PDB file of C-alpha atoms in Angstrom:
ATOM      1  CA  UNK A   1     119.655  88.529  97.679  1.00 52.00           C
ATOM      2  CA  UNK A   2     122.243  91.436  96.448  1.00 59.00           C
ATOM      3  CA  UNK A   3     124.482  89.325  94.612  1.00 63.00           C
ATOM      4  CA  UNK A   4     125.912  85.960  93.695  1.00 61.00           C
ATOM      5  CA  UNK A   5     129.315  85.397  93.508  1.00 58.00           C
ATOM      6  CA  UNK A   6     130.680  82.073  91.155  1.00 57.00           C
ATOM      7  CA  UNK A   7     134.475  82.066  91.354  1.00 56.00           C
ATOM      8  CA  UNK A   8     135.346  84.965  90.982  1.00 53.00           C
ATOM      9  CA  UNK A   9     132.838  86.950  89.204  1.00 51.00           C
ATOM     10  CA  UNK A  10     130.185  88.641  91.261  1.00 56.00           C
ATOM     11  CA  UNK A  11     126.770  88.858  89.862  1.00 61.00           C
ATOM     12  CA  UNK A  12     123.576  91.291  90.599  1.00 71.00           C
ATOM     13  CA  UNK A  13     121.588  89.214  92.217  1.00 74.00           C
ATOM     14  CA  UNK A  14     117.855  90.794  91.849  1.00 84.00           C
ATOM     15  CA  UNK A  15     118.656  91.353  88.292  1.00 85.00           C
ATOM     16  CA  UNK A  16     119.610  88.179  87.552  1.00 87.00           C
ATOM     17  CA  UNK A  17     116.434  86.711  88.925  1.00 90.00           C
ATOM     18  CA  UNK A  18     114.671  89.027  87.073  1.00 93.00           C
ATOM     19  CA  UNK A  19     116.114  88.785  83.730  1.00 94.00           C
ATOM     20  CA  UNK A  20     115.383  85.024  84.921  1.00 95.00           C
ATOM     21  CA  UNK A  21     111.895  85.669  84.799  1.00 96.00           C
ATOM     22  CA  UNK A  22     111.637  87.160  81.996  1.00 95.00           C
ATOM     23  CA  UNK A  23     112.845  85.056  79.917  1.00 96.00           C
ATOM     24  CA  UNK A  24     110.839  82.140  81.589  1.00 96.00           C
ATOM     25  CA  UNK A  25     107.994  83.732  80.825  1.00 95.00           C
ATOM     26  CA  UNK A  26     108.949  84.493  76.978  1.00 95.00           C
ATOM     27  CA  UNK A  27     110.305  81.043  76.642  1.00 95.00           C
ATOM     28  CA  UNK A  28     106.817  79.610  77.885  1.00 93.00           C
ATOM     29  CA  UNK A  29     104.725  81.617  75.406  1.00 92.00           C
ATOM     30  CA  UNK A  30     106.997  81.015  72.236  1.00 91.00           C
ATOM     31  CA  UNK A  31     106.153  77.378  73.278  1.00 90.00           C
ATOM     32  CA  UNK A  32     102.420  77.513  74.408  1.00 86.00           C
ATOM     33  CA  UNK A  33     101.151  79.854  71.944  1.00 85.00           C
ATOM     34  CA  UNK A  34     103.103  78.283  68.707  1.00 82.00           C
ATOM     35  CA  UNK A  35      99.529  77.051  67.505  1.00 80.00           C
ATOM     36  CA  UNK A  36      98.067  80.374  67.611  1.00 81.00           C
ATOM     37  CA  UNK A  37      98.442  82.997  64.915  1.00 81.00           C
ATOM     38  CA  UNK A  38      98.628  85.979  66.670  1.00 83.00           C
ATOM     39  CA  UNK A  39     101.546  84.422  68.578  1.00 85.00           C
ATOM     40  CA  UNK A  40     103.998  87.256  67.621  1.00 89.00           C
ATOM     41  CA  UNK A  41     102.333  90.116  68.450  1.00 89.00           C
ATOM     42  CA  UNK A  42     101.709  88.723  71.824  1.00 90.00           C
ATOM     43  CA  UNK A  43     105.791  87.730  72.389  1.00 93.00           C
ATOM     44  CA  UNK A  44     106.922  91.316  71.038  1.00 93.00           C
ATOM     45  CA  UNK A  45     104.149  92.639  74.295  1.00 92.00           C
ATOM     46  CA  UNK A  46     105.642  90.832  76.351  1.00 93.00           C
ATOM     47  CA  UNK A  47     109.323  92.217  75.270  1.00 95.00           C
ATOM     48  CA  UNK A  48     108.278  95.457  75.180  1.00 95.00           C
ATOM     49  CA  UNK A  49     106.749  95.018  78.582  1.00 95.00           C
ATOM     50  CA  UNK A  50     109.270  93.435  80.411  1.00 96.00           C
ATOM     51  CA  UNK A  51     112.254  95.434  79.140  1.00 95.00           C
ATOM     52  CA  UNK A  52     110.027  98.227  80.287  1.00 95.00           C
ATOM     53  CA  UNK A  53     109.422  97.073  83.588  1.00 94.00           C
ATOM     54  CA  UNK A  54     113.558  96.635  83.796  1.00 92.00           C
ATOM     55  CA  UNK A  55     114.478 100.025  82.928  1.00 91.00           C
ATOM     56  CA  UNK A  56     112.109 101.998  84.893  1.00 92.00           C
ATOM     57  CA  UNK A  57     112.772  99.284  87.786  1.00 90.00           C
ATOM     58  CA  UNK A  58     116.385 100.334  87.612  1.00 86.00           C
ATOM     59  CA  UNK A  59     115.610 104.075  86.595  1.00 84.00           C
ATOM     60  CA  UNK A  60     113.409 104.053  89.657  1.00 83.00           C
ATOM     61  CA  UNK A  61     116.595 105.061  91.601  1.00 80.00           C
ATOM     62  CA  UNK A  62     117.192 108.496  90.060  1.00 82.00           C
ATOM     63  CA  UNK A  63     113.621 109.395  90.851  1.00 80.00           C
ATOM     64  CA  UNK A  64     113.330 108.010  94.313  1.00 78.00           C
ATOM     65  CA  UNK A  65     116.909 108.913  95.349  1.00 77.00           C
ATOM     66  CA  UNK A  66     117.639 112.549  92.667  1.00 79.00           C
ATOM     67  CA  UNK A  67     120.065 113.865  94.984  1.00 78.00           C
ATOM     68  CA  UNK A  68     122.128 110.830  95.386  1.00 78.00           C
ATOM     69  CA  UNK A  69     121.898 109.528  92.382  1.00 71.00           C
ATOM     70  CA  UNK A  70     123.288 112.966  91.153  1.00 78.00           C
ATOM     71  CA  UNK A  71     126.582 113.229  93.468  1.00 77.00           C
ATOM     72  CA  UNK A  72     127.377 109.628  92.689  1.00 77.00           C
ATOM     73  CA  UNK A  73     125.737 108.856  88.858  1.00 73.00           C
ATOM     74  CA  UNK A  74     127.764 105.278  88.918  1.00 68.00           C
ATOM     75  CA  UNK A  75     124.996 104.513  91.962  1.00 65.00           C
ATOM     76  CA  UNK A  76     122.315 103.934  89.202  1.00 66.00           C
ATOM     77  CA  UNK A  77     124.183 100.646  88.292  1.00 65.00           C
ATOM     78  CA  UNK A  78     124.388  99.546  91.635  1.00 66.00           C
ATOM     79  CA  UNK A  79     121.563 100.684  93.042  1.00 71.00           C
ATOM     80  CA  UNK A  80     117.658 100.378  92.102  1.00 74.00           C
ATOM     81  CA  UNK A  81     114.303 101.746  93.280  1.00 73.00           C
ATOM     82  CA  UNK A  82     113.689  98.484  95.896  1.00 80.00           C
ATOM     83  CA  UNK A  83     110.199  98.045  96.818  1.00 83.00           C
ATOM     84  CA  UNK A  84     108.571 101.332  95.313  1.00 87.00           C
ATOM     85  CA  UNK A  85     110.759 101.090  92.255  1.00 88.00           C
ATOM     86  CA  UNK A  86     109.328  97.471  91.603  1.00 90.00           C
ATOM     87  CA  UNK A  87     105.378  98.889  91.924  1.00 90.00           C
ATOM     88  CA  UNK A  88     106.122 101.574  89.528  1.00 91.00           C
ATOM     89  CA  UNK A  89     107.871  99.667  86.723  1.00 92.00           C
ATOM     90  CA  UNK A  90     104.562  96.871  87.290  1.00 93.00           C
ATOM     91  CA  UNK A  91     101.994  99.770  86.619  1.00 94.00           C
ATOM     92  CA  UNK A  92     103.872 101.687  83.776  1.00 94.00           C
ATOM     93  CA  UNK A  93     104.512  97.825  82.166  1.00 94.00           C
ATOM     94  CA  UNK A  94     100.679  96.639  83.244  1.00 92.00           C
ATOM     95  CA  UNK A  95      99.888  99.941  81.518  1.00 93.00           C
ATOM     96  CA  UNK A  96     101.581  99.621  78.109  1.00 93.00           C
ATOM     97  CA  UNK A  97      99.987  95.927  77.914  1.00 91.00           C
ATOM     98  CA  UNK A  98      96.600  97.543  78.292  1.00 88.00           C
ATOM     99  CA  UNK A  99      97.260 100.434  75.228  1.00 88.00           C
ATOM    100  CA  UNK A 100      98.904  97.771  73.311  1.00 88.00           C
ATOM    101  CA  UNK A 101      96.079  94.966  74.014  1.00 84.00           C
ATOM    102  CA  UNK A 102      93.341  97.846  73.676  1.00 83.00           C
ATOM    103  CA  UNK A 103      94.691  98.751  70.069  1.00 83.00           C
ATOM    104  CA  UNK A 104      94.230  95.047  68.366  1.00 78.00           C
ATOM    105  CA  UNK A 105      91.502  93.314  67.770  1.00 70.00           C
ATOM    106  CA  UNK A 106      92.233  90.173  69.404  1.00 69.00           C
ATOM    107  CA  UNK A 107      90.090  88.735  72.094  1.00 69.00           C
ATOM    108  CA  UNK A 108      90.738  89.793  75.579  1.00 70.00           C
ATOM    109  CA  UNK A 109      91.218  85.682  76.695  1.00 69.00           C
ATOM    110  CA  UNK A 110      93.842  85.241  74.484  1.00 74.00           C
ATOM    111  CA  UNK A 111      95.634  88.053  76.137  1.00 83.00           C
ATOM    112  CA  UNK A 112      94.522  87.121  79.367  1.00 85.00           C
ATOM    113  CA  UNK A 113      95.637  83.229  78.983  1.00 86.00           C
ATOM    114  CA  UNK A 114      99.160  84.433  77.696  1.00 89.00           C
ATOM    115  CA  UNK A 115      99.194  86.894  80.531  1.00 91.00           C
ATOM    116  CA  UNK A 116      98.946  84.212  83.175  1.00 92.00           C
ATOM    117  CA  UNK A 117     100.925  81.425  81.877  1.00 93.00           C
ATOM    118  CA  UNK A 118     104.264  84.209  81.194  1.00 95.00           C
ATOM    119  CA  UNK A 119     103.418  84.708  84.809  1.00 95.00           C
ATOM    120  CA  UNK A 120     103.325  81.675  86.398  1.00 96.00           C
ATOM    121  CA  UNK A 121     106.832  80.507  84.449  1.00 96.00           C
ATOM    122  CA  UNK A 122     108.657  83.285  85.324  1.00 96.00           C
ATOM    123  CA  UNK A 123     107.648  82.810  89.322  1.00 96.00           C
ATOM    124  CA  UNK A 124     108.172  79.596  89.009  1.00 96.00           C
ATOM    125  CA  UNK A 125     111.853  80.114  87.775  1.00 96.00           C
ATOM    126  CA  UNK A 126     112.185  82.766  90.062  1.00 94.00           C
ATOM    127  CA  UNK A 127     111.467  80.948  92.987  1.00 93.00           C
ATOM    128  CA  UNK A 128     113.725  77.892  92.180  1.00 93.00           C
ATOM    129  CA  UNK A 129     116.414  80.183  91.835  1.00 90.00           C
ATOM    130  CA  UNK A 130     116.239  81.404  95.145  1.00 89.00           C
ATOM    131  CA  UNK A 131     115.743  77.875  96.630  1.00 89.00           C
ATOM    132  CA  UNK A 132     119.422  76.824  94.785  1.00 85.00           C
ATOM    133  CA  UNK A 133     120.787  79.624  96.316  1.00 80.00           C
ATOM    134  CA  UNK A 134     120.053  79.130  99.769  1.00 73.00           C
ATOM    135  CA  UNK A 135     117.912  82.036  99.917  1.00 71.00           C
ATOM    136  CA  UNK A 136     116.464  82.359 103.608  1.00 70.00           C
ATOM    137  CA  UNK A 137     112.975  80.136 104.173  1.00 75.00           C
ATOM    138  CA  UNK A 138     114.188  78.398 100.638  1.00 79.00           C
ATOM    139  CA  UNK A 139     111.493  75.432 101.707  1.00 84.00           C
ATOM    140  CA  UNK A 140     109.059  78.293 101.027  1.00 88.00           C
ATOM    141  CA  UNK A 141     110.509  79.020  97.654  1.00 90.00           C
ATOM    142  CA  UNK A 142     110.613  75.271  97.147  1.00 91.00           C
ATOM    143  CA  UNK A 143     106.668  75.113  98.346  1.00 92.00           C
ATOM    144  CA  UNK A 144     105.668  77.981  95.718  1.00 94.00           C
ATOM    145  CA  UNK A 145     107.678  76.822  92.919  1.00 94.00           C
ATOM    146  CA  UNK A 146     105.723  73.543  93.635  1.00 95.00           C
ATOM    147  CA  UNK A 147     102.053  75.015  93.648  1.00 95.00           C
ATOM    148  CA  UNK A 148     102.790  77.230  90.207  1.00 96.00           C
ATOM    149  CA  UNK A 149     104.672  74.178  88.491  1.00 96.00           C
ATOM    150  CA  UNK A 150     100.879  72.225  88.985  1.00 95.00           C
ATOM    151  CA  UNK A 151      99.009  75.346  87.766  1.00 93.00           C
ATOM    152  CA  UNK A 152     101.219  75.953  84.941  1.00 92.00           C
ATOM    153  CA  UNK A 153     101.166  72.359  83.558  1.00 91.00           C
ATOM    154  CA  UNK A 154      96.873  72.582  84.184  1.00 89.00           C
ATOM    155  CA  UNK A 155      97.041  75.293  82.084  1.00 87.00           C
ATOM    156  CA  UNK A 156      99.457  73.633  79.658  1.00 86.00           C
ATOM    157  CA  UNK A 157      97.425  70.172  79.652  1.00 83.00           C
ATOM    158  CA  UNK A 158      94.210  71.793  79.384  1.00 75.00           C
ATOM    159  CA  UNK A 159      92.112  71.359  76.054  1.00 66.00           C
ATOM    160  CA  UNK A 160      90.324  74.940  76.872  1.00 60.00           C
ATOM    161  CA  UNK A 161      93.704  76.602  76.753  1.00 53.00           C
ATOM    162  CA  UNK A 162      92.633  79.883  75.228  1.00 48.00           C
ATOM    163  CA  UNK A 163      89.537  80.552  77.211  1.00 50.00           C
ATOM    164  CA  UNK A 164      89.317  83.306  79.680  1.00 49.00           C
ATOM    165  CA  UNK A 165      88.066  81.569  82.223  1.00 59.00           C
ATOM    166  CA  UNK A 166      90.850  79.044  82.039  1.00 76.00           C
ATOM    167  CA  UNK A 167      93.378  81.440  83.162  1.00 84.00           C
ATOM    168  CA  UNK A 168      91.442  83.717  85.004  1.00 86.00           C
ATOM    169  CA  UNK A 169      90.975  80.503  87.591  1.00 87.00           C
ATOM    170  CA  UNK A 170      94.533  79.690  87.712  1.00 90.00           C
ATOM    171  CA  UNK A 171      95.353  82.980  88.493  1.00 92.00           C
ATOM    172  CA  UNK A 172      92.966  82.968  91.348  1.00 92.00           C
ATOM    173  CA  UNK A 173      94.161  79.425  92.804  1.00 93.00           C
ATOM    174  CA  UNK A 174      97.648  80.693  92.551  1.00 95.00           C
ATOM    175  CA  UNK A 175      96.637  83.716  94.558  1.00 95.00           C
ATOM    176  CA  UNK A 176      94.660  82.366  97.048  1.00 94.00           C
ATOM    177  CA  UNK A 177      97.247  79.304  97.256  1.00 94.00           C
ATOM    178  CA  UNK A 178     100.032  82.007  98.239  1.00 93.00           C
ATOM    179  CA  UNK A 179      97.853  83.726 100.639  1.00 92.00           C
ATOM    180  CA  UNK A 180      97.593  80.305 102.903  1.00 92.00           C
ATOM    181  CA  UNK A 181     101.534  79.290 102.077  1.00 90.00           C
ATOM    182  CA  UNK A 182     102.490  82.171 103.696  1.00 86.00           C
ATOM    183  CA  UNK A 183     100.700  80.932 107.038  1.00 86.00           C
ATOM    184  CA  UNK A 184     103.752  78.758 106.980  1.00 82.00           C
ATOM    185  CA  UNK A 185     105.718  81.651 107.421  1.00 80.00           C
ATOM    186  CA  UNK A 186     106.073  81.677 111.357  1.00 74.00           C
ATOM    187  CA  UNK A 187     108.489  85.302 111.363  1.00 77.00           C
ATOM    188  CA  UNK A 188     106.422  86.858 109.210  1.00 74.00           C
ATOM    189  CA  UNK A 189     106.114  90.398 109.931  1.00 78.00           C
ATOM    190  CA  UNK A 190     102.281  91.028 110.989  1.00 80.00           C
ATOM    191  CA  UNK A 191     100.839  93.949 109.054  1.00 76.00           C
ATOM    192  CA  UNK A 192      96.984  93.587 109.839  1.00 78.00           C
ATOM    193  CA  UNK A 193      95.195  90.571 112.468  1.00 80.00           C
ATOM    194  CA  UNK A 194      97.382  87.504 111.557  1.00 82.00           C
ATOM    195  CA  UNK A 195      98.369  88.648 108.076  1.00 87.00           C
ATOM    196  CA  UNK A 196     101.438  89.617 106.377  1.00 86.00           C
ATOM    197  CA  UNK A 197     101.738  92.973 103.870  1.00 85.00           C
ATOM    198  CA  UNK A 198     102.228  89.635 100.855  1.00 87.00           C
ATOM    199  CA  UNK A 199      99.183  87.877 102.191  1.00 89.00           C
ATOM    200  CA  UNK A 200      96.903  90.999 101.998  1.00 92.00           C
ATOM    201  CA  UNK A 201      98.273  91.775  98.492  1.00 91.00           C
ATOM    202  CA  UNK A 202      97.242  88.434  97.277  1.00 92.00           C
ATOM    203  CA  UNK A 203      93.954  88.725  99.248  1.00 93.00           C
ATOM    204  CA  UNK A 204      93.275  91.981  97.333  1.00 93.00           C
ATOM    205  CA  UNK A 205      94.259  90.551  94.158  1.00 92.00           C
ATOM    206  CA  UNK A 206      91.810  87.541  94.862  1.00 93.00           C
ATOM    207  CA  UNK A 207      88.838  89.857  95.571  1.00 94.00           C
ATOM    208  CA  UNK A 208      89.519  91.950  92.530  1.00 91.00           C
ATOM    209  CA  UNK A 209      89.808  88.703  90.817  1.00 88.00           C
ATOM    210  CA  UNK A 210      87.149  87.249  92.162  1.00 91.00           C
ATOM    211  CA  UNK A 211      84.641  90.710  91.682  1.00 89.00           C
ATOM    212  CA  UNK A 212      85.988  90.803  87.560  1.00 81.00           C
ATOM    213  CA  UNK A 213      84.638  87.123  86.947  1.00 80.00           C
ATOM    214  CA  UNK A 214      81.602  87.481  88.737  1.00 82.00           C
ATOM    215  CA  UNK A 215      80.790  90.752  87.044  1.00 80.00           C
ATOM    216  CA  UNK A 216      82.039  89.402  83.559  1.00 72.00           C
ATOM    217  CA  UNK A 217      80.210  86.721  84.523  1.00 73.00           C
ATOM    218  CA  UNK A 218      76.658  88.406  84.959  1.00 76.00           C
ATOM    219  CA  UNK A 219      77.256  90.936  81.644  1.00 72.00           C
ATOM    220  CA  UNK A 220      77.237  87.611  79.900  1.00 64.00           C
ATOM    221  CA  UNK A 221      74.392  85.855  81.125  1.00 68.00           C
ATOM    222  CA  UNK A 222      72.671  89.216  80.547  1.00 61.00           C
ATOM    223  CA  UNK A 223      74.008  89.932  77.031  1.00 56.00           C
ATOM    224  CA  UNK A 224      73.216  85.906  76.298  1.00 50.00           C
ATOM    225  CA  UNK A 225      69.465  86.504  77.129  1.00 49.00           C
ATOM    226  CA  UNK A 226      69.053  89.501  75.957  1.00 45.00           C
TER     227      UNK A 226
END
């Protein structure tokens, strides 16, 4: 999707989706965290981070592309980083949540929790997004936007809604849930035996996932008998 055009006035279309997720995600946690008291410190993050993650996304251009982006400087508001632009504006925002989460001392499940459920609403708006607009394989967008709506009102509904564990699982259902929707995906473009380049990221995210818990996991069985 490069733009979206509604009469006459021609919208970015990535960026729109993006500022779409963003705000989902803020949105979510002013409402999901308005019981807890650390509630804005944990919104002005997530600002910070995501407003981050949008200027280095469409900075990413001038460092990926110098020499164009110096012969024609009006390309940096057309133009972004694509793929590799998106990766680095995740790890410099992923990054600055880390320092900033580091530096308070508020317990890492709250941050964790608020973490996954900004997550989950933003893909979920994403997604339906690109369903309304006709975006191509929108019954997959439809199918996603599906599986994180049922995580993200678990999460909502549950009474253990600040726990680590709580989100850490949701995050590893959503994960693993992507990896098999993608099966669906019948022109999928095969990077390794039957799987797709998204498949294997989730895959890798679920067996990172899946490694933190289990060592978290064992540190507190030890540090509870010991």
């Amino acid at each position: 999707m490069y733009s979206i055009q509604i009469g006459s006035l021609v919208l970015n279309g990535p960026l729109l989706l993006y500022l779409s997720f963003g705000a989902a995600g803020w949105l979510m946690l002013r409402f999901g965290l308005r019981h807890m008291p650390e509630r804005g410190l944990i919104l002005s993050c997530a600002a910070n981070a995501f407003w981050l993650w949008l200027m280095i996304w469409k900075g990413s251009f001038l460092i990926l592309h110098p020499v164009e982006a110096i012969q024609r400087p009006a390309s940096l508001l057309y133009f972004d980083g694509g793929e590799r632009g998106r990766w680095l504006a995740s790890l410099a925002a992923a990054v600055y949540v880390w320092r900033r989460a580091s530096k308070q001392s508020l317990h890492p499940s709250r941050w964790i929790n608020s973490l996954v459920l900004y997550f989950l609403a933003g893909w979920l708006v994403y997604h339906l997004l690109l369903f309304a607009f006709g975006e191509e394989t929108h019954w997959i967008h439809a199918a996603s936007a599906g599986l994180t709506a049922s995580l993200l009102m678990s999460l909502l509904l549950s009474p253990k809604g600040v726990e680590a564990r709580q989100g850490r699982g949701h995050a590893l259902w959503f994960l693993i849930g992507h990896a098999v929707l993608w099966f669906l995906i019948p022109e999928r473009p095969i990077w390794f035996l039957s799987f797709s380049k998204q498949q294997i990221i989730f895959l890798l995210a679920a067996a990172g996932l899946i490694g933190w818990i289990w060592f978290d996991e064992r540190m507190h069985k030890g540090g509870t008998h010991g």
